[in-house]
């Protein structure tokens, strides 16, 4: 009989085969496993099976109501993960082989590794244990000898029972709380109609709470004025800078903004500056050597944090790059790790890796690797090698394989890991820090000088001088100070009081949010819970990127530049959880409590049944709180709008569900005017509400959902109802007053065209509040519009003058415009308006930032691509228009043969339309969102919206093969389109 070894990843299976070959004989390689006389070695690829509620207990979406909640199934079924079904089938086939007598669980040494194996085993047994003996391979090091030792010391299945119970319990508890919490909050928010998806989860909701709380601090922050007194002192050897401070100042725990160098009265600050200016000062100073060691090796979170700070990469992008370097290029070790240490038996591997780097073609780093070998820097130190601090996986380091063919982004991540790897073995950087105190007429001024004596590991990062050290500032630290003789008196040459303002805390970036998630346990007051979360935080390194992306996809946050900004939907969720009294869902204490109890379960101190009973009770409590809440609104911190009620001029205030008129003084019933905050499942942002009330319309806006869950885009309008004698919110699916709808002919006679349309080459004119192509509206020359080019005369509060639009049409973009205002943050920003040929519309183009990296050299004989090539359609159209109007002055010269235009780059979003759909929108690959836009353009141009019901679309000869029936509703469009698109 043979032993089946199941690893978690293919690379681990290969390592096991290499380690066992010298003692168990040569393995034969098959498509999905390795085999010899004694062993069959195969692997999963992460989770192959996931849990689900049995069919009779599950509630499908669309029936999420309190009548079906809570869902607490007596057991869980298993479901194969769609992407890896073939791998699961292969592993199950091997497990069921008659010549396989026992199994070895060689998945990663931790809770998730245990769960991956147990679910595969259960699935192979048809929901029960497979009936074959199981032993556990527990590895913290992947050296061949460590693997062989592990096989000599396999653990019994009984020894792993506690860990297996904890793994299953965590998985099932996350399902119960996440599914029931999401359905309960969605049911509560959908009571007034529609479908307002409101997801919650044990990790995602506390993470969101961190971002919302920071945004609340920013909104409530009141800036205060303060002054600093800066002086230039003149000594015999030259000048030096200093800043006034109070040597007797003590930290105030109630006011973090009070600091030793701040003065809170302008009069006092000016008085100090006047008193000191021109006066003599005595000098005392102290110099002492200090050292700075390199940061530790990277785990995934610290790598994501560093890459976000240096390159602006999202956590998701960094993980994908590191995964590619691990899987495809074999250049890095496993990246989804939470350890920053290496196993103690890895010293020989590290030395070999250092030798590989020394002989590699990386000229900027190879000399440092050679220096580390020559100087004997690689030593067995606990700072790097520590078995106690290695969990399922060890730190991310380079492998013995030198990579080639890396993309620029991959090269950056690889360089980052290699530099950190080299740094931890290099000596500490050595500084001489001098603190100089200059005292004049009773006032003290401080200057700090920091001189880099030996760069040590900093040399790897190109930092050879103190002025390049992070945080070095003139007049504070970083500079080498001019010398002052003992007893010498200096003079305050220039003294000024600088007026400054306190700043609100910064918004979270992905780097700082990852840090907050990693250290979430620090803020828990309960000692036991804090200890349980000390190594865990919110999520794991492998899941944190997905948590952040999930919050963005669910419209709880937006990513603007490097900032993460919570939306109105996020604030509404936090208000709801507080109001319902289920704040535990938004606090890291929940994770801390689970980790504490799961640790007890692992050690046999808590039964699985008892833990799951508590989770079921918590689930019922959450659902019951939402189900029984019977008040009209949920208490919260709500806004008062600046724009008055359109019906009576009263004050409009926000409550949990609606914006409502509260009368002229804002404290009464009002006139009855109100509208929902979440029309069709999309929450209004505060700025959008103000605009909506002011202009009586807004849009088109994305993110709406029908009752059946279909996404759609629409405009919103406030329309007066004679019957109700009040204004009501309505969706506006087709502009009745648009000439393309009414057939009204537009006459551009007497107008001067601005330039050629970048889409079709026709003329562009002013029309109302927009600039339009003459072929985009009905005219006497062309009653049926054939083009859709138009752009606003005001974009994000930035007026676009005729002169600028003419520049865009002629050359591809405007001058740099500086009065745009972000809808989300209300911050002004600068940008060019430019024609984006790929997107088929006018887009923003930002000034290029100075790069930290030198530009890549073009191969000999090649020149850089012309930036104007992007706007070729507009330039070509301009040339055509000019050719029609310009007089012939000379015979045309024979044109030089034109260079072949570069093929346009394909975007990842390109999908191929079916033949039926191509007959309507064209056969070019296109993004899904662009398909919907093109379809709507066609529908509006042909007047296919039903006269009685604007939500219904009548099919013509071209649309009938696409729709498959004579009429569809707008909510069906997204589903129909999906069937007609395929990846190329």
Short mmCIF file of N, CA and C in Angstrom, two decimals, residues 1 27-28 89 149 153 160 167 188 247 295 315 341 458 515 587 594-595 616 619 711 809 845 946 953-954:
data_model
loop_
_atom_site.label_atom_id
_atom_site.label_comp_id
_atom_site.label_asym_id
_atom_site.label_seq_id
_atom_site.Cartn_x
_atom_site.Cartn_y
_atom_site.Cartn_z
N UNK A 1 0.84 -1.20 0.00
CA UNK A 1 0.00 0.00 0.00
C UNK A 1 0.88 1.25 0.00
N UNK A 27 11.08 9.47 -8.03
CA UNK A 27 9.66 9.66 -8.30
C UNK A 27 9.45 9.82 -9.80
N UNK A 28 8.33 9.28 -10.28
CA UNK A 28 7.93 9.48 -11.67
C UNK A 28 6.90 10.62 -11.69
N UNK A 89 -10.85 17.15 -8.38
CA UNK A 89 -11.19 15.82 -8.89
C UNK A 89 -9.96 14.93 -8.95
N UNK A 149 13.16 15.19 8.32
CA UNK A 149 12.94 15.07 9.78
C UNK A 149 11.45 15.10 10.09
N UNK A 153 8.80 12.38 12.11
CA UNK A 153 8.07 12.77 13.33
C UNK A 153 6.63 13.19 12.99
N UNK A 160 -4.06 16.49 16.21
CA UNK A 160 -4.47 17.67 15.45
C UNK A 160 -5.95 18.00 15.61
N UNK A 167 -10.30 25.35 13.25
CA UNK A 167 -10.35 25.77 11.84
C UNK A 167 -11.77 25.71 11.31
N UNK A 188 -33.30 45.31 6.47
CA UNK A 188 -33.68 46.53 7.20
C UNK A 188 -33.64 47.74 6.26
N UNK A 247 11.73 74.57 27.62
CA UNK A 247 12.38 73.42 28.26
C UNK A 247 11.57 72.84 29.42
N UNK A 295 15.43 47.67 9.25
CA UNK A 295 14.16 47.00 9.57
C UNK A 295 14.27 45.51 9.27
N UNK A 315 -2.49 47.35 -2.28
CA UNK A 315 -2.14 46.08 -1.64
C UNK A 315 -2.40 44.92 -2.59
N UNK A 341 10.70 36.39 10.02
CA UNK A 341 11.90 35.66 10.43
C UNK A 341 12.10 34.43 9.56
N UNK A 458 22.51 51.47 5.20
CA UNK A 458 21.92 52.56 4.42
C UNK A 458 22.59 52.70 3.05
N UNK A 515 -1.36 48.98 8.21
CA UNK A 515 -0.75 49.06 9.55
C UNK A 515 -1.83 49.03 10.63
N UNK A 587 -16.34 46.36 15.71
CA UNK A 587 -15.21 46.50 16.63
C UNK A 587 -14.27 45.31 16.53
N UNK A 594 -12.99 35.90 19.43
CA UNK A 594 -12.95 34.64 18.69
C UNK A 594 -11.56 34.02 18.75
N UNK A 595 -10.52 34.84 18.54
CA UNK A 595 -9.16 34.30 18.58
C UNK A 595 -8.84 33.69 19.94
N UNK A 616 -24.21 30.92 17.27
CA UNK A 616 -25.60 30.87 16.83
C UNK A 616 -26.44 31.87 17.63
N UNK A 619 -25.73 35.32 16.41
CA UNK A 619 -26.38 35.52 15.12
C UNK A 619 -27.86 35.85 15.31
N UNK A 711 -27.89 46.12 -12.25
CA UNK A 711 -27.33 47.47 -12.16
C UNK A 711 -27.83 48.34 -13.31
N UNK A 809 -9.97 70.60 -29.44
CA UNK A 809 -10.39 70.03 -30.72
C UNK A 809 -9.26 70.07 -31.74
N UNK A 845 -6.38 64.70 -17.79
CA UNK A 845 -4.98 64.29 -17.92
C UNK A 845 -4.19 65.13 -16.93
N UNK A 946 -40.32 52.78 -25.19
CA UNK A 946 -41.76 52.70 -25.33
C UNK A 946 -42.41 54.02 -24.92
N UNK A 953 -38.07 48.86 -23.68
CA UNK A 953 -37.38 49.11 -24.95
C UNK A 953 -37.95 48.17 -26.00
N UNK A 954 -38.40 48.74 -27.12
CA UNK A 954 -38.94 47.95 -28.22
C UNK A 954 -37.80 47.57 -29.17
#
